């Protein structure tokens, strides 16, 4: 799983995941990738994200829910995921995720939530520089994706330049069932 959650995963619970094809950082000077980064954080980047608040806190259907974006060198992916609580079926969790995302696609990104996410991403970039492992990991990953040091340095400024309209547009372009693969990981059955 390529996203953060605040819960411990149990090997006795099923897991649902849907992966969409997405632009990579090499496309269009990284603009779709920057908007996808904001979208992933907005939909599923922790306890204040839309999916977590809806499925885990409010509806109590899931123990984990989120989104992630990976814009590797030649291809990208946008991922939605959830782990149902005991007694909740995979079909129910899938329907809840789809319903929440459909609402977002209808309404679009609100300026205040995009601004909140951008501040959080900027703070994360600053904090990551405070550790010994952070900068080499960030630089290594970015260089492996074909990014330059100048692009790495400009990332926080590019993130705050992302508009709510860009986030909405990229969500509507990428979250498309024609480019999606759904996976369900079931717990191991005991003999």
PDB file of C-alpha atoms in Angstrom:
ATOM      1  CA  UNK A   1       0.000   0.000   0.000  1.00  0.00           C
ATOM      2  CA  UNK A   2       1.424   3.308  -1.077  1.00  0.00           C
ATOM      3  CA  UNK A   3      -0.306   5.626   1.337  1.00  0.00           C
ATOM      4  CA  UNK A   4      -0.350   6.694   4.932  1.00  0.00           C
ATOM      5  CA  UNK A   5      -2.887   5.515   7.442  1.00  0.00           C
ATOM      6  CA  UNK A   6      -3.075   5.851  11.165  1.00  0.00           C
ATOM      7  CA  UNK A   7      -4.360   2.371  11.834  1.00  0.00           C
ATOM      8  CA  UNK A   8      -2.672  -0.976  12.071  1.00  0.00           C
ATOM      9  CA  UNK A   9      -3.677  -3.397   9.375  1.00  0.00           C
ATOM     10  CA  UNK A  10      -4.782  -6.873  10.320  1.00  0.00           C
ATOM     11  CA  UNK A  11      -4.046  -9.901   8.189  1.00  0.00           C
ATOM     12  CA  UNK A  12      -7.541 -11.160   9.053  1.00  0.00           C
ATOM     13  CA  UNK A  13      -9.311  -8.330   7.192  1.00  0.00           C
ATOM     14  CA  UNK A  14      -9.952  -8.079   3.476  1.00  0.00           C
ATOM     15  CA  UNK A  15      -8.533  -5.074   1.621  1.00  0.00           C
ATOM     16  CA  UNK A  16     -10.021  -3.281  -1.367  1.00  0.00           C
ATOM     17  CA  UNK A  17      -7.972  -1.244  -3.828  1.00  0.00           C
ATOM     18  CA  UNK A  18      -8.667   0.451  -7.162  1.00  0.00           C
ATOM     19  CA  UNK A  19      -5.783   1.691  -9.314  1.00  0.00           C
ATOM     20  CA  UNK A  20      -6.197   4.149 -12.206  1.00  0.00           C
ATOM     21  CA  UNK A  21      -3.705   5.021 -14.933  1.00  0.00           C
ATOM     22  CA  UNK A  22      -2.427   8.541 -14.364  1.00  0.00           C
ATOM     23  CA  UNK A  23       0.049  10.977 -15.924  1.00  0.00           C
ATOM     24  CA  UNK A  24       3.613  10.749 -14.666  1.00  0.00           C
ATOM     25  CA  UNK A  25       5.921  13.592 -13.636  1.00  0.00           C
ATOM     26  CA  UNK A  26       7.463  13.671 -17.108  1.00  0.00           C
ATOM     27  CA  UNK A  27       4.174  14.762 -18.702  1.00  0.00           C
ATOM     28  CA  UNK A  28       3.239  18.434 -19.189  1.00  0.00           C
ATOM     29  CA  UNK A  29       6.097  19.742 -17.021  1.00  0.00           C
ATOM     30  CA  UNK A  30       4.692  17.927 -13.991  1.00  0.00           C
ATOM     31  CA  UNK A  31       1.496  19.997 -13.768  1.00  0.00           C
ATOM     32  CA  UNK A  32      -0.912  17.038 -13.788  1.00  0.00           C
ATOM     33  CA  UNK A  33       1.378  15.293 -11.285  1.00  0.00           C
ATOM     34  CA  UNK A  34       1.307  18.256  -8.915  1.00  0.00           C
ATOM     35  CA  UNK A  35      -2.498  18.399  -9.086  1.00  0.00           C
ATOM     36  CA  UNK A  36      -2.663  14.615  -8.546  1.00  0.00           C
ATOM     37  CA  UNK A  37      -0.430  14.960  -5.486  1.00  0.00           C
ATOM     38  CA  UNK A  38      -2.860  17.510  -4.033  1.00  0.00           C
ATOM     39  CA  UNK A  39      -5.832  15.312  -5.017  1.00  0.00           C
ATOM     40  CA  UNK A  40      -4.371  12.249  -3.292  1.00  0.00           C
ATOM     41  CA  UNK A  41      -3.773  14.218  -0.104  1.00  0.00           C
ATOM     42  CA  UNK A  42      -7.251  15.769  -0.254  1.00  0.00           C
ATOM     43  CA  UNK A  43      -9.087  12.477  -0.832  1.00  0.00           C
ATOM     44  CA  UNK A  44      -6.952  10.161   1.240  1.00  0.00           C
ATOM     45  CA  UNK A  45      -3.907  11.689   2.894  1.00  0.00           C
ATOM     46  CA  UNK A  46      -4.571  10.978   6.535  1.00  0.00           C
ATOM     47  CA  UNK A  47      -7.237  11.474   9.163  1.00  0.00           C
ATOM     48  CA  UNK A  48      -8.463  14.834   7.843  1.00  0.00           C
ATOM     49  CA  UNK A  49      -8.965  13.544   4.293  1.00  0.00           C
ATOM     50  CA  UNK A  50     -12.393  13.074   2.756  1.00  0.00           C
ATOM     51  CA  UNK A  51     -12.268   9.273   2.544  1.00  0.00           C
ATOM     52  CA  UNK A  52     -10.926   8.769   6.056  1.00  0.00           C
ATOM     53  CA  UNK A  53     -13.399  11.167   7.648  1.00  0.00           C
ATOM     54  CA  UNK A  54     -16.355   9.687   5.770  1.00  0.00           C
ATOM     55  CA  UNK A  55     -15.628   5.945   5.883  1.00  0.00           C
ATOM     56  CA  UNK A  56     -13.658   5.577   9.117  1.00  0.00           C
ATOM     57  CA  UNK A  57     -14.878   8.346  11.415  1.00  0.00           C
ATOM     58  CA  UNK A  58     -18.441   9.176  10.333  1.00  0.00           C
ATOM     59  CA  UNK A  59     -19.875   5.995   8.779  1.00  0.00           C
ATOM     60  CA  UNK A  60     -17.604   3.598  10.695  1.00  0.00           C
ATOM     61  CA  UNK A  61     -17.407   1.256   7.698  1.00  0.00           C
ATOM     62  CA  UNK A  62     -13.617   1.018   7.440  1.00  0.00           C
ATOM     63  CA  UNK A  63     -10.529   0.721   9.608  1.00  0.00           C
ATOM     64  CA  UNK A  64      -8.431   2.401   6.914  1.00  0.00           C
ATOM     65  CA  UNK A  65      -9.215   4.421   3.797  1.00  0.00           C
ATOM     66  CA  UNK A  66      -7.169   6.641   1.582  1.00  0.00           C
ATOM     67  CA  UNK A  67      -5.644   7.577  -1.736  1.00  0.00           C
ATOM     68  CA  UNK A  68      -2.149   7.767  -3.166  1.00  0.00           C
ATOM     69  CA  UNK A  69      -0.438   8.999  -6.295  1.00  0.00           C
ATOM     70  CA  UNK A  70       2.710   7.559  -7.802  1.00  0.00           C
ATOM     71  CA  UNK A  71       4.196   9.335 -10.814  1.00  0.00           C
ATOM     72  CA  UNK A  72       7.105   7.095 -11.673  1.00  0.00           C
ATOM     73  CA  UNK A  73       9.321   7.679 -14.679  1.00  0.00           C
ATOM     74  CA  UNK A  74       7.257   6.223 -17.544  1.00  0.00           C
ATOM     75  CA  UNK A  75       3.836   5.705 -16.006  1.00  0.00           C
ATOM     76  CA  UNK A  76       1.745   6.905 -13.139  1.00  0.00           C
ATOM     77  CA  UNK A  77      -1.018   5.514 -10.998  1.00  0.00           C
ATOM     78  CA  UNK A  78      -3.687   6.941  -8.745  1.00  0.00           C
ATOM     79  CA  UNK A  79      -4.914   4.588  -6.029  1.00  0.00           C
ATOM     80  CA  UNK A  80      -8.002   4.492  -3.831  1.00  0.00           C
ATOM     81  CA  UNK A  81      -8.084   1.937  -1.024  1.00  0.00           C
ATOM     82  CA  UNK A  82     -10.079   0.859   1.999  1.00  0.00           C
ATOM     83  CA  UNK A  83     -10.116  -1.907   4.578  1.00  0.00           C
ATOM     84  CA  UNK A  84     -13.607  -2.753   5.871  1.00  0.00           C
ATOM     85  CA  UNK A  85     -14.384  -3.115   9.554  1.00  0.00           C
ATOM     86  CA  UNK A  86     -15.453  -6.575  10.725  1.00  0.00           C
ATOM     87  CA  UNK A  87     -19.013  -7.211   9.588  1.00  0.00           C
ATOM     88  CA  UNK A  88     -18.736  -4.873   6.572  1.00  0.00           C
ATOM     89  CA  UNK A  89     -18.452  -6.560   3.183  1.00  0.00           C
ATOM     90  CA  UNK A  90     -15.978  -5.649   0.461  1.00  0.00           C
ATOM     91  CA  UNK A  91     -18.948  -4.754  -1.766  1.00  0.00           C
ATOM     92  CA  UNK A  92     -20.221  -2.308   0.873  1.00  0.00           C
ATOM     93  CA  UNK A  93     -16.819  -0.659   1.264  1.00  0.00           C
ATOM     94  CA  UNK A  94     -16.360  -0.432  -2.507  1.00  0.00           C
ATOM     95  CA  UNK A  95     -19.791   1.204  -2.886  1.00  0.00           C
ATOM     96  CA  UNK A  96     -18.993   3.674  -0.083  1.00  0.00           C
ATOM     97  CA  UNK A  97     -15.660   4.689  -1.666  1.00  0.00           C
ATOM     98  CA  UNK A  98     -17.262   5.051  -5.102  1.00  0.00           C
ATOM     99  CA  UNK A  99     -20.099   7.127  -3.630  1.00  0.00           C
ATOM    100  CA  UNK A 100     -17.700   9.451  -1.790  1.00  0.00           C
ATOM    101  CA  UNK A 101     -15.513   9.933  -4.871  1.00  0.00           C
ATOM    102  CA  UNK A 102     -18.569  10.470  -7.110  1.00  0.00           C
ATOM    103  CA  UNK A 103     -19.679  13.253  -4.756  1.00  0.00           C
ATOM    104  CA  UNK A 104     -16.265  14.858  -5.025  1.00  0.00           C
ATOM    105  CA  UNK A 105     -16.324  14.597  -8.831  1.00  0.00           C
ATOM    106  CA  UNK A 106     -19.758  16.295  -8.926  1.00  0.00           C
ATOM    107  CA  UNK A 107     -18.893  19.074  -6.462  1.00  0.00           C
ATOM    108  CA  UNK A 108     -15.239  19.593  -7.285  1.00  0.00           C
ATOM    109  CA  UNK A 109     -12.492  20.726  -4.960  1.00  0.00           C
ATOM    110  CA  UNK A 110     -13.300  23.543  -2.557  1.00  0.00           C
ATOM    111  CA  UNK A 111     -10.733  26.366  -2.390  1.00  0.00           C
ATOM    112  CA  UNK A 112     -10.368  26.121   1.407  1.00  0.00           C
ATOM    113  CA  UNK A 113      -9.660  22.370   1.351  1.00  0.00           C
ATOM    114  CA  UNK A 114      -7.102  22.732  -1.448  1.00  0.00           C
ATOM    115  CA  UNK A 115      -5.415  25.541   0.487  1.00  0.00           C
ATOM    116  CA  UNK A 116      -5.361  23.402   3.668  1.00  0.00           C
ATOM    117  CA  UNK A 117      -3.824  20.455   1.775  1.00  0.00           C
ATOM    118  CA  UNK A 118      -1.219  22.681   0.113  1.00  0.00           C
ATOM    119  CA  UNK A 119      -0.146  24.072   3.505  1.00  0.00           C
ATOM    120  CA  UNK A 120       0.105  20.537   4.881  1.00  0.00           C
ATOM    121  CA  UNK A 121       2.204  19.382   1.903  1.00  0.00           C
ATOM    122  CA  UNK A 122       4.484  22.409   2.244  1.00  0.00           C
ATOM    123  CA  UNK A 123       4.934  21.756   5.963  1.00  0.00           C
ATOM    124  CA  UNK A 124       5.721  18.130   5.206  1.00  0.00           C
ATOM    125  CA  UNK A 125       8.393  19.244   2.722  1.00  0.00           C
ATOM    126  CA  UNK A 126       9.971  21.495   5.358  1.00  0.00           C
ATOM    127  CA  UNK A 127       9.891  18.798   8.068  1.00  0.00           C
ATOM    128  CA  UNK A 128      11.384  16.207   5.738  1.00  0.00           C
ATOM    129  CA  UNK A 129      14.494  18.387   5.406  1.00  0.00           C
ATOM    130  CA  UNK A 130      15.035  18.263   9.167  1.00  0.00           C
ATOM    131  CA  UNK A 131      16.083  14.632   9.235  1.00  0.00           C
ATOM    132  CA  UNK A 132      19.282  12.976   8.088  1.00  0.00           C
ATOM    133  CA  UNK A 133      17.455  10.440   5.914  1.00  0.00           C
ATOM    134  CA  UNK A 134      14.823  12.773   4.442  1.00  0.00           C
ATOM    135  CA  UNK A 135      16.783  14.834   1.914  1.00  0.00           C
ATOM    136  CA  UNK A 136      18.759  11.923   0.404  1.00  0.00           C
ATOM    137  CA  UNK A 137      15.571   9.846   0.098  1.00  0.00           C
ATOM    138  CA  UNK A 138      13.656  12.689  -1.547  1.00  0.00           C
ATOM    139  CA  UNK A 139      16.493  13.581  -3.911  1.00  0.00           C
ATOM    140  CA  UNK A 140      17.151   9.952  -4.819  1.00  0.00           C
ATOM    141  CA  UNK A 141      13.506   9.229  -5.560  1.00  0.00           C
ATOM    142  CA  UNK A 142      13.097  12.388  -7.627  1.00  0.00           C
ATOM    143  CA  UNK A 143      16.288  11.780  -9.605  1.00  0.00           C
ATOM    144  CA  UNK A 144      15.157   8.202 -10.269  1.00  0.00           C
ATOM    145  CA  UNK A 145      11.982   9.671 -11.809  1.00  0.00           C
ATOM    146  CA  UNK A 146      14.034  11.914 -14.062  1.00  0.00           C
ATOM    147  CA  UNK A 147      13.527  15.136 -12.081  1.00  0.00           C
ATOM    148  CA  UNK A 148      16.282  17.724 -11.669  1.00  0.00           C
ATOM    149  CA  UNK A 149      17.536  19.297  -8.446  1.00  0.00           C
ATOM    150  CA  UNK A 150      15.945  22.588  -9.524  1.00  0.00           C
ATOM    151  CA  UNK A 151      12.571  20.846  -9.888  1.00  0.00           C
ATOM    152  CA  UNK A 152      12.955  19.282  -6.441  1.00  0.00           C
ATOM    153  CA  UNK A 153      13.683  22.702  -4.935  1.00  0.00           C
ATOM    154  CA  UNK A 154      10.689  24.268  -6.741  1.00  0.00           C
ATOM    155  CA  UNK A 155       8.215  21.564  -5.657  1.00  0.00           C
ATOM    156  CA  UNK A 156       6.728  23.486  -2.679  1.00  0.00           C
ATOM    157  CA  UNK A 157       6.104  26.547  -4.885  1.00  0.00           C
ATOM    158  CA  UNK A 158       4.531  24.389  -7.607  1.00  0.00           C
ATOM    159  CA  UNK A 159       2.239  22.716  -5.076  1.00  0.00           C
ATOM    160  CA  UNK A 160       0.814  26.030  -3.785  1.00  0.00           C
ATOM    161  CA  UNK A 161       0.261  27.124  -7.384  1.00  0.00           C
ATOM    162  CA  UNK A 162      -2.192  24.236  -7.942  1.00  0.00           C
ATOM    163  CA  UNK A 163      -5.740  25.571  -8.190  1.00  0.00           C
ATOM    164  CA  UNK A 164      -8.980  23.911  -7.098  1.00  0.00           C
ATOM    165  CA  UNK A 165      -9.986  23.828 -10.780  1.00  0.00           C
ATOM    166  CA  UNK A 166      -6.808  21.905 -11.682  1.00  0.00           C
ATOM    167  CA  UNK A 167      -7.475  19.386  -8.904  1.00  0.00           C
ATOM    168  CA  UNK A 168     -11.068  18.910 -10.062  1.00  0.00           C
ATOM    169  CA  UNK A 169     -10.082  18.635 -13.731  1.00  0.00           C
ATOM    170  CA  UNK A 170      -7.350  16.070 -13.097  1.00  0.00           C
ATOM    171  CA  UNK A 171      -9.692  14.042 -10.866  1.00  0.00           C
ATOM    172  CA  UNK A 172     -12.338  13.961 -13.575  1.00  0.00           C
ATOM    173  CA  UNK A 173      -9.749  12.974 -16.188  1.00  0.00           C
ATOM    174  CA  UNK A 174      -7.997  10.240 -14.159  1.00  0.00           C
ATOM    175  CA  UNK A 175     -10.782   8.652 -12.108  1.00  0.00           C
ATOM    176  CA  UNK A 176     -12.242   6.714 -14.994  1.00  0.00           C
ATOM    177  CA  UNK A 177     -13.407   3.099 -14.805  1.00  0.00           C
ATOM    178  CA  UNK A 178     -12.040   2.447 -18.317  1.00  0.00           C
ATOM    179  CA  UNK A 179      -8.494   2.841 -16.979  1.00  0.00           C
ATOM    180  CA  UNK A 180      -8.998   1.146 -13.614  1.00  0.00           C
ATOM    181  CA  UNK A 181      -8.074  -2.180 -12.092  1.00  0.00           C
ATOM    182  CA  UNK A 182      -9.722  -3.308  -8.859  1.00  0.00           C
ATOM    183  CA  UNK A 183      -8.040  -5.722  -6.470  1.00  0.00           C
ATOM    184  CA  UNK A 184      -9.411  -7.445  -3.394  1.00  0.00           C
ATOM    185  CA  UNK A 185      -6.965  -9.038  -1.002  1.00  0.00           C
ATOM    186  CA  UNK A 186      -8.736 -11.648   1.115  1.00  0.00           C
ATOM    187  CA  UNK A 187      -7.411 -12.963   4.411  1.00  0.00           C
ATOM    188  CA  UNK A 188      -5.777 -16.363   4.430  1.00  0.00           C
ATOM    189  CA  UNK A 189      -8.206 -19.131   5.283  1.00  0.00           C
ATOM    190  CA  UNK A 190      -7.198 -21.450   8.066  1.00  0.00           C
ATOM    191  CA  UNK A 191      -7.317 -25.153   7.184  1.00  0.00           C
TER     192      UNK A 191
END
